[in-house]
PDB file of C-alpha atoms in Angstrom:
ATOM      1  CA  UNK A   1     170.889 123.119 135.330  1.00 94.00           C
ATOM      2  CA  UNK A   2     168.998 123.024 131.753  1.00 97.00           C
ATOM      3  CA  UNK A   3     170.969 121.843 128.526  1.00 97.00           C
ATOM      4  CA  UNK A   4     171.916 125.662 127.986  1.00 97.00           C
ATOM      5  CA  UNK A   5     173.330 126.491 131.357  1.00 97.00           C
ATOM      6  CA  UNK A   6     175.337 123.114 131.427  1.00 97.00           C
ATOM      7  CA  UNK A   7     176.701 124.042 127.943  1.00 97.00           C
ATOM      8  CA  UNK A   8     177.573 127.404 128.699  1.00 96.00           C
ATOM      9  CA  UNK A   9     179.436 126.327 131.838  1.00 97.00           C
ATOM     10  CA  UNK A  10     181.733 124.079 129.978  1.00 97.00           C
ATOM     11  CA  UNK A  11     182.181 126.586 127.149  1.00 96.00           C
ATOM     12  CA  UNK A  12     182.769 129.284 129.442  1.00 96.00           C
ATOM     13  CA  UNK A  13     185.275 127.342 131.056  1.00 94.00           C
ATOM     14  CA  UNK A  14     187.261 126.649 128.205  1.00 95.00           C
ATOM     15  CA  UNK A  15     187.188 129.695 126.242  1.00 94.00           C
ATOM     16  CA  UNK A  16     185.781 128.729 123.597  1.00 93.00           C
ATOM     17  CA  UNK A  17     181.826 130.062 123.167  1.00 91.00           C
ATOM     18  CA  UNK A  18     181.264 130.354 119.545  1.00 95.00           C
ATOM     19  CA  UNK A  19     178.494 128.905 118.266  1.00 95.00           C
ATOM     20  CA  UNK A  20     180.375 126.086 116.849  1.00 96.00           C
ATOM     21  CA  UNK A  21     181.446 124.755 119.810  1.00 96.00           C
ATOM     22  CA  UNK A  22     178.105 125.741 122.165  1.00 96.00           C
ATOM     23  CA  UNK A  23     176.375 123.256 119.442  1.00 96.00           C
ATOM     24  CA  UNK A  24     178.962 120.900 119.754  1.00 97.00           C
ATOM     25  CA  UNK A  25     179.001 120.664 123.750  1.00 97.00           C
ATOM     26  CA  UNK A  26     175.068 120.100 123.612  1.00 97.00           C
ATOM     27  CA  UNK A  27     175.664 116.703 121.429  1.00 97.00           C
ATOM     28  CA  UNK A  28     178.487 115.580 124.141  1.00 97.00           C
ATOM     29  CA  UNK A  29     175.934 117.029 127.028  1.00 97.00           C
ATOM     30  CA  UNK A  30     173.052 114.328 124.906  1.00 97.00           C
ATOM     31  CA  UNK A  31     175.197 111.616 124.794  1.00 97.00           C
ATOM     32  CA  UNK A  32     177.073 111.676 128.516  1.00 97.00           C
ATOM     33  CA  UNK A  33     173.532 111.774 129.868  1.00 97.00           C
ATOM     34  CA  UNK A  34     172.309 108.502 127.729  1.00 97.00           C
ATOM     35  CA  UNK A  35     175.238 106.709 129.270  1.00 96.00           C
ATOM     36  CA  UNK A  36     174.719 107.966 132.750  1.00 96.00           C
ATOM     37  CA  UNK A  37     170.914 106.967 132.609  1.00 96.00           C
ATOM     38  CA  UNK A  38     172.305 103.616 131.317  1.00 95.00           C
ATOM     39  CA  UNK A  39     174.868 102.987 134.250  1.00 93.00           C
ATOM     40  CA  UNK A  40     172.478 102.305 137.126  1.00 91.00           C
ATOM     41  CA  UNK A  41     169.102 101.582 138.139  1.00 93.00           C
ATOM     42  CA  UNK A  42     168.730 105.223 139.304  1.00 94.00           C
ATOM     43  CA  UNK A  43     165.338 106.470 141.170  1.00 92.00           C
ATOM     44  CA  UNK A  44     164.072 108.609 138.787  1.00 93.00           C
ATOM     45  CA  UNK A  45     164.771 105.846 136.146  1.00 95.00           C
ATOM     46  CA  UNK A  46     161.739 103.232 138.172  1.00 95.00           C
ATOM     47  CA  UNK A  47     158.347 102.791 137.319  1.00 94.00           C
ATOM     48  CA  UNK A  48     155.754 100.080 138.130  1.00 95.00           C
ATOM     49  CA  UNK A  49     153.024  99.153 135.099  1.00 94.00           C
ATOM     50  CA  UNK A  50     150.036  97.158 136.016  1.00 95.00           C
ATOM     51  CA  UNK A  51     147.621  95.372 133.389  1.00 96.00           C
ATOM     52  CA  UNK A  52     145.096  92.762 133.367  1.00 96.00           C
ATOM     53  CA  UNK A  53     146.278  89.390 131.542  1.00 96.00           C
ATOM     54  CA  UNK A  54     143.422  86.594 130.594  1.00 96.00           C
ATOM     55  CA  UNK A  55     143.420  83.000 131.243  1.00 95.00           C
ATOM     56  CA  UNK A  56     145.881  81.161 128.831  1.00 93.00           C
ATOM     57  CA  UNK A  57     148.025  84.067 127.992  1.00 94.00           C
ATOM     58  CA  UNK A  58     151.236  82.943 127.539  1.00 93.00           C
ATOM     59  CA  UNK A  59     153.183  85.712 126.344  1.00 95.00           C
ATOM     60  CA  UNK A  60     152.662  89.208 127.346  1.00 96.00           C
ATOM     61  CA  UNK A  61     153.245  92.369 125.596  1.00 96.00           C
ATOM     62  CA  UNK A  62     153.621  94.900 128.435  1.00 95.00           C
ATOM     63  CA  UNK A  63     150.371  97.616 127.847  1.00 93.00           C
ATOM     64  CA  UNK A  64     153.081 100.500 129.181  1.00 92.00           C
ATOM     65  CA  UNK A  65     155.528 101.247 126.108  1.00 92.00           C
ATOM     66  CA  UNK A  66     157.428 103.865 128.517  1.00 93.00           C
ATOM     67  CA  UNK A  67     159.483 100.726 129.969  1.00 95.00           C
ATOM     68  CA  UNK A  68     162.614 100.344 128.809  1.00 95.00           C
ATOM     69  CA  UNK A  69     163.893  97.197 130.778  1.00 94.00           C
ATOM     70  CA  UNK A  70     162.288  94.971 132.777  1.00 95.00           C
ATOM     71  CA  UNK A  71     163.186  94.614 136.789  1.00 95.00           C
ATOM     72  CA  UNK A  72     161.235  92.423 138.688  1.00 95.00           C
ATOM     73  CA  UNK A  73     157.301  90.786 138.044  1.00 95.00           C
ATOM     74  CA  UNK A  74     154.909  90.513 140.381  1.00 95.00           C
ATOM     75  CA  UNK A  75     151.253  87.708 139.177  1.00 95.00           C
ATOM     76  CA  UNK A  76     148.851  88.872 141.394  1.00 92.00           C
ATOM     77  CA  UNK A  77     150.562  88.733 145.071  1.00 89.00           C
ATOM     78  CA  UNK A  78     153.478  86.412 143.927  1.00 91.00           C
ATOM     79  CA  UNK A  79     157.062  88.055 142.851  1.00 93.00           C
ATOM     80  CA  UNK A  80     157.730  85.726 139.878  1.00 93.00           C
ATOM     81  CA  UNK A  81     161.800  85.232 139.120  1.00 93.00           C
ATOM     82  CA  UNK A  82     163.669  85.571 135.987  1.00 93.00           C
ATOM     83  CA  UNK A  83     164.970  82.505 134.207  1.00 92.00           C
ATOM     84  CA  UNK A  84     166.323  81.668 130.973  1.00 91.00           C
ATOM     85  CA  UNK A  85     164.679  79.941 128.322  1.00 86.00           C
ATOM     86  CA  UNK A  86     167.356  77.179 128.701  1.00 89.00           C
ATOM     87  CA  UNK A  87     167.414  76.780 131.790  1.00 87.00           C
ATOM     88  CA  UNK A  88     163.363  76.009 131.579  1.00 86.00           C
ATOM     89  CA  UNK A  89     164.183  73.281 128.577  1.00 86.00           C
ATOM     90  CA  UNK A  90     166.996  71.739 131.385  1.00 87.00           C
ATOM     91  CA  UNK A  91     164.865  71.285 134.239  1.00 83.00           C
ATOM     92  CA  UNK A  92     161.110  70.672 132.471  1.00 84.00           C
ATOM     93  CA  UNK A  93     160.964  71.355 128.851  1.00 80.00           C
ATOM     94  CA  UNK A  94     157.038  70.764 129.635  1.00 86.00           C
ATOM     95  CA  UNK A  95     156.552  73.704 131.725  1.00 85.00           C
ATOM     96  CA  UNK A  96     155.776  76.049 128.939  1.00 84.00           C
ATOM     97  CA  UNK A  97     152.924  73.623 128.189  1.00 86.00           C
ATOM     98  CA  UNK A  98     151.440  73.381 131.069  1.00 90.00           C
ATOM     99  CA  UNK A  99     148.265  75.402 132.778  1.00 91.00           C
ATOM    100  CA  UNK A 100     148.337  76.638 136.169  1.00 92.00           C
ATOM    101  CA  UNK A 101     149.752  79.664 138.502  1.00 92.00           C
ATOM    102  CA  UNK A 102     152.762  80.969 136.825  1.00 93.00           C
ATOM    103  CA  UNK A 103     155.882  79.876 138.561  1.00 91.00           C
ATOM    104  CA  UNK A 104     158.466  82.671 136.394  1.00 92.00           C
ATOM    105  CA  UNK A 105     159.197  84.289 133.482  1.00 94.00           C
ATOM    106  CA  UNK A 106     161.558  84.546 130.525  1.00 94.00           C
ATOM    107  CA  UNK A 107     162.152  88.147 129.050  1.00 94.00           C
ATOM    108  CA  UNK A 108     161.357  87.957 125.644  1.00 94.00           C
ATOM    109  CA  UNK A 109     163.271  90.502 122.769  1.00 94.00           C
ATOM    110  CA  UNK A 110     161.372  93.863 122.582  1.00 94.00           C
ATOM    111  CA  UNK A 111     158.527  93.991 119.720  1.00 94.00           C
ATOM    112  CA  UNK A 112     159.572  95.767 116.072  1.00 94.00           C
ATOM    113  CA  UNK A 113     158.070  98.823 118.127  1.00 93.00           C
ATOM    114  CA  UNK A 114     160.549  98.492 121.061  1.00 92.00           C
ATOM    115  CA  UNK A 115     157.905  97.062 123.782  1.00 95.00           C
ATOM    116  CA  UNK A 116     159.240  94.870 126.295  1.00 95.00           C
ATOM    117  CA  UNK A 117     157.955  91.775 126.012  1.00 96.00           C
ATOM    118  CA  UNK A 118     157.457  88.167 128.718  1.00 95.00           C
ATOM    119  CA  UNK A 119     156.554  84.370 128.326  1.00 94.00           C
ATOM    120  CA  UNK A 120     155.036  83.095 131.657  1.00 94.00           C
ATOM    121  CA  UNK A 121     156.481  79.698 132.408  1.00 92.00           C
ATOM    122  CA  UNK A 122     153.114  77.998 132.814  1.00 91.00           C
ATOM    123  CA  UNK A 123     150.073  79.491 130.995  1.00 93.00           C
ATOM    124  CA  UNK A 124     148.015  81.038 133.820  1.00 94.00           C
ATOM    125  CA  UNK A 125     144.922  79.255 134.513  1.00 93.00           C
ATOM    126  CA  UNK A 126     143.182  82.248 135.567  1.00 94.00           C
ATOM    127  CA  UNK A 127     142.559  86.275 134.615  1.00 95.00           C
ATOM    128  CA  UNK A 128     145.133  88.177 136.978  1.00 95.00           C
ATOM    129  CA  UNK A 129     146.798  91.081 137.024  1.00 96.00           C
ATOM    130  CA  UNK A 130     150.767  91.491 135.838  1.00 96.00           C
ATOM    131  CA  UNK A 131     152.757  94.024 137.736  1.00 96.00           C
ATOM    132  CA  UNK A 132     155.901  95.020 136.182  1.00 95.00           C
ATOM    133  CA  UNK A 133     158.962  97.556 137.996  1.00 95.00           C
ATOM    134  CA  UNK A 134     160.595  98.710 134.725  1.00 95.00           C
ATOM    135  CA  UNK A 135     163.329 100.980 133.829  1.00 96.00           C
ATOM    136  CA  UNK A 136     162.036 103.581 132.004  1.00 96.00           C
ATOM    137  CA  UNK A 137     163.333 104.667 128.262  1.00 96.00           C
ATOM    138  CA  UNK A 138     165.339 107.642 128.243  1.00 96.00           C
ATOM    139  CA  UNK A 139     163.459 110.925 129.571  1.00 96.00           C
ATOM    140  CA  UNK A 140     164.280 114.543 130.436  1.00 97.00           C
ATOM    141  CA  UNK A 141     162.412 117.229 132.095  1.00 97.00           C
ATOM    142  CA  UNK A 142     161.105 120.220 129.929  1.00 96.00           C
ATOM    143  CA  UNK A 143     160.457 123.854 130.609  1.00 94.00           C
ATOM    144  CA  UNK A 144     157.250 123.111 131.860  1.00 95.00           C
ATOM    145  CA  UNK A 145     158.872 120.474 134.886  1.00 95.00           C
ATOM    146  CA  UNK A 146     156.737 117.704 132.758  1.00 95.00           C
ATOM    147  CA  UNK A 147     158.448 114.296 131.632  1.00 95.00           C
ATOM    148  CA  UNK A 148     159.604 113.644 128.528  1.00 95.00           C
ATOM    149  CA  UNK A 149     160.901 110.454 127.184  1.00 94.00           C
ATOM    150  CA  UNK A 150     163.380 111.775 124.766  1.00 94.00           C
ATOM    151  CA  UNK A 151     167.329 112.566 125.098  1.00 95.00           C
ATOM    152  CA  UNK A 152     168.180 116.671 125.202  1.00 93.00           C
ATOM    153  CA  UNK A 153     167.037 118.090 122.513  1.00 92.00           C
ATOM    154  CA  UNK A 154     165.852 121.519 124.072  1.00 95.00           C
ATOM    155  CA  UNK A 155     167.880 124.680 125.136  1.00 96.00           C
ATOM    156  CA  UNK A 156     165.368 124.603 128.664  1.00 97.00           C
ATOM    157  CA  UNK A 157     165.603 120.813 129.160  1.00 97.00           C
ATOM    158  CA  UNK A 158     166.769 119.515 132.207  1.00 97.00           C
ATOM    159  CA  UNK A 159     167.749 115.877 133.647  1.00 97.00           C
ATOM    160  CA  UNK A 160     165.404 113.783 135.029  1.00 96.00           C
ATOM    161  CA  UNK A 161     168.049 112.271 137.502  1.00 95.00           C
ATOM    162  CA  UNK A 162     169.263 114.191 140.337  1.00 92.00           C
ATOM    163  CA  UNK A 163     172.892 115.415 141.128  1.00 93.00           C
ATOM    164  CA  UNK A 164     174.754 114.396 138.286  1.00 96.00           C
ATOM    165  CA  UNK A 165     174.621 117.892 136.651  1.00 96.00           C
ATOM    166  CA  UNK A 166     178.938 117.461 138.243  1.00 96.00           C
ATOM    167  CA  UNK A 167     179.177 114.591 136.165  1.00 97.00           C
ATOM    168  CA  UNK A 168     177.786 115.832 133.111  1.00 97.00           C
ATOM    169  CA  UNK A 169     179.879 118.570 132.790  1.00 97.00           C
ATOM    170  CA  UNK A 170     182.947 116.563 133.270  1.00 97.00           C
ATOM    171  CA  UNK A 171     182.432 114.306 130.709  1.00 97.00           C
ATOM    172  CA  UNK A 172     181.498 117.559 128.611  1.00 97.00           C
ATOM    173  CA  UNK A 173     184.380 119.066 129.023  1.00 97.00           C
ATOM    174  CA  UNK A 174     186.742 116.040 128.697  1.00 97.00           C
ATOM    175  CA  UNK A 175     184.878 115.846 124.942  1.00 97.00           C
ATOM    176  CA  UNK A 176     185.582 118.945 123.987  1.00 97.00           C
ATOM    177  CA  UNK A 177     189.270 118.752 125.246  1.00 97.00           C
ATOM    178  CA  UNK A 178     189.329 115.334 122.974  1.00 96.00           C
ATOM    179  CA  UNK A 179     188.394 117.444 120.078  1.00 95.00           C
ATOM    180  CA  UNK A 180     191.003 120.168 120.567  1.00 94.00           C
ATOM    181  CA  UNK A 181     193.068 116.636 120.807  1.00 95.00           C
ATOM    182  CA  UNK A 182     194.000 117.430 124.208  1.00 96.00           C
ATOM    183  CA  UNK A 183     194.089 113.594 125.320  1.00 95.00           C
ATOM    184  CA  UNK A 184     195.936 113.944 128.400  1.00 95.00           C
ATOM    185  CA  UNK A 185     193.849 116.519 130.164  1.00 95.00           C
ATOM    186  CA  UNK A 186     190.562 114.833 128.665  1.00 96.00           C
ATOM    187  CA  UNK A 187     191.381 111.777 130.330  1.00 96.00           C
ATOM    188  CA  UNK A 188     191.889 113.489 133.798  1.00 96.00           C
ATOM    189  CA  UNK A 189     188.047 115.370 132.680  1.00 97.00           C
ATOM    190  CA  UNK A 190     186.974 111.662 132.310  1.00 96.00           C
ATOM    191  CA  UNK A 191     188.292 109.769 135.029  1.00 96.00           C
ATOM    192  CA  UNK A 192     186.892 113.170 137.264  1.00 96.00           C
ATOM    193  CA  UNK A 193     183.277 112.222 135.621  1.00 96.00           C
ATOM    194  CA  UNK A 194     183.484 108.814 136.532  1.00 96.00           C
ATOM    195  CA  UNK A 195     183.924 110.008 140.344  1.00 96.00           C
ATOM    196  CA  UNK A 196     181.215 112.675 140.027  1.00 95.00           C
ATOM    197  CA  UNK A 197     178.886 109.379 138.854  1.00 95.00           C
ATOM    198  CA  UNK A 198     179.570 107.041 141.508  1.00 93.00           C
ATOM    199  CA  UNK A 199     179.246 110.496 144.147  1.00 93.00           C
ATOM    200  CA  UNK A 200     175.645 110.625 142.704  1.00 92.00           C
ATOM    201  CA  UNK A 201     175.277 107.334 143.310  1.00 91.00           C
ATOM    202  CA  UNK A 202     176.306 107.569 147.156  1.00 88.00           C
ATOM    203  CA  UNK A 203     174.007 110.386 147.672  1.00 86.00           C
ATOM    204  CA  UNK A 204     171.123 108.687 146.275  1.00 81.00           C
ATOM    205  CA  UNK A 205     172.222 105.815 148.452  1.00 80.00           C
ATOM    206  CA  UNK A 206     173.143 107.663 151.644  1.00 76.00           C
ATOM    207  CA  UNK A 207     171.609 110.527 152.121  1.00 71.00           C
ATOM    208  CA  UNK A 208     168.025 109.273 151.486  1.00 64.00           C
ATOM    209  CA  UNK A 209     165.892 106.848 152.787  1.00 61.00           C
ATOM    210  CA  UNK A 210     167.239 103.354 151.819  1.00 59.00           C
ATOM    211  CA  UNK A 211     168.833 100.061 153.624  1.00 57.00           C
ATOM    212  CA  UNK A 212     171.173 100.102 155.828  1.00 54.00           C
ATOM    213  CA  UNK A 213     173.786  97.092 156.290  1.00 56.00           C
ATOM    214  CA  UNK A 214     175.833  96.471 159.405  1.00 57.00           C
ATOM    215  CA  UNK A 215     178.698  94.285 158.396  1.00 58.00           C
ATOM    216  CA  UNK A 216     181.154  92.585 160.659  1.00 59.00           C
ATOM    217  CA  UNK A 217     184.935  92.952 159.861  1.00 59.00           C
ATOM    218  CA  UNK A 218     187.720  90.966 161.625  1.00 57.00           C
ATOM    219  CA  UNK A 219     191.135  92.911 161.421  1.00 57.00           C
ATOM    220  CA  UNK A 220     192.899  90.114 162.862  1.00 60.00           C
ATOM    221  CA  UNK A 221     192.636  91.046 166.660  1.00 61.00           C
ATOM    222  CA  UNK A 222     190.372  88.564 167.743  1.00 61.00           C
ATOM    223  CA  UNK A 223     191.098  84.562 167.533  1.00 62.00           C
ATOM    224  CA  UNK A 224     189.366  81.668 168.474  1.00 60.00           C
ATOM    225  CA  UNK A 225     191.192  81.170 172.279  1.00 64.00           C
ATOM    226  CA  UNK A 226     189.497  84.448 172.493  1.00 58.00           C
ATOM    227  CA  UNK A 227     186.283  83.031 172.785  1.00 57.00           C
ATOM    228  CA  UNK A 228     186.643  79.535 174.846  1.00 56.00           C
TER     229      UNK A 228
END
């Protein structure tokens, strides 16, 4: 559903589709869908940024300004782990000084621009290439099914993240029941968004390709003269 139909849906549902409150549902509509993008590493929310980075680099300024967060790094074939800068000064204050493969990295805060930035623990000894899996900055879909990285701002927008058009109008609707100061039923609207979320979340989990965990519960039946 675009940021129109989603409005109109709420607004319809309510009774109220002046103008007023059509403009007003849009700005709840904006703001439910930055917090759902926030809430989970969702598919659509992934991306993977390669870039070359010379001998002696130390810190790196990520070449791909569309990431938002970083995930995971990968130096060449070697997944590199995230530390903290004092945990680095505990074990070997000297790392940072010292030349060879890169053995992790520290996420360093974004530039004045807002591009995610990393210090290699160990300046790389040779020219290699970075790999980054990011989270993306905010994005939408426009008219044209194209990307782009902006919140709603357009009547034909849609989201970029699948099935949580449910949860979007819930929250929706328990804002504009907040503004008529109708707490009580609001709060039923949110706690019914907060549902439609994590029900986005198992269908992104479950009914797509993904792994799958067997675990072992004990509910008491079994003991241990069971098994000698």
């Amino acid at each position: 559903m675009t940021l129109s139909d989603l409005a109109s849906f709420v607004t319809g549902k309510l009774g109220k589709t002046d103008t007023d409150s059509l403009a007003k549902a849009k700005e709840f509509l904006a703001r439910r869908y930055e917090l759902i993008w926030n809430s989970q590493l969702w598919r659509e929310t992934l991306s993977t940024a390669s870039q070359s980075v010379p001998a002696d680099t130390q810190d790196v300024t990520l070449s791909d300004s569309s990431i938002d967060q970083i995930v995971a790094v990968r130096w060449s074939d070697t997944t590199l782990g995230p530390v903290a800068h004092e945990q680095v000064f505990a074990i070997d204050p000297t790392l940072f000084d010292d030349s060879g493969t890169p053995l992790a990295f520290v996420t360093l805060p974004k530039t004045a621009a807002g591009v995610c930035k990393i210090r290699l623990v160990q300046k790389p000894n040779q020219t290699k290439t970075l790999t980054v899996l990011g989270k993306v900055k905010l994005r939408v879909i426009d008219s044209a099914n194209s990307y782009q990285t902006r919140n709603f701002t357009s009547d034909t927008d849609k989201p970029a993240i699948s099935n949580i058009d449910n949860a979007l109008i819930s929250f929706c609707e328990g804002d504009m029941l907040t503004r008529d100061r109708q707490y009580s039923k609001a709060q039923m609207m949110y706690a019914d968004g907060v549902a439609q979320t994590k029900i986005a979340v198992g269908v992104e989990k479950n009914q797509s390709a993904n792994n799958l965990q067997v675990l072992a519960v004990d509910s008491g039946e079994w003991s241990r003269d069971d098994w000698d």
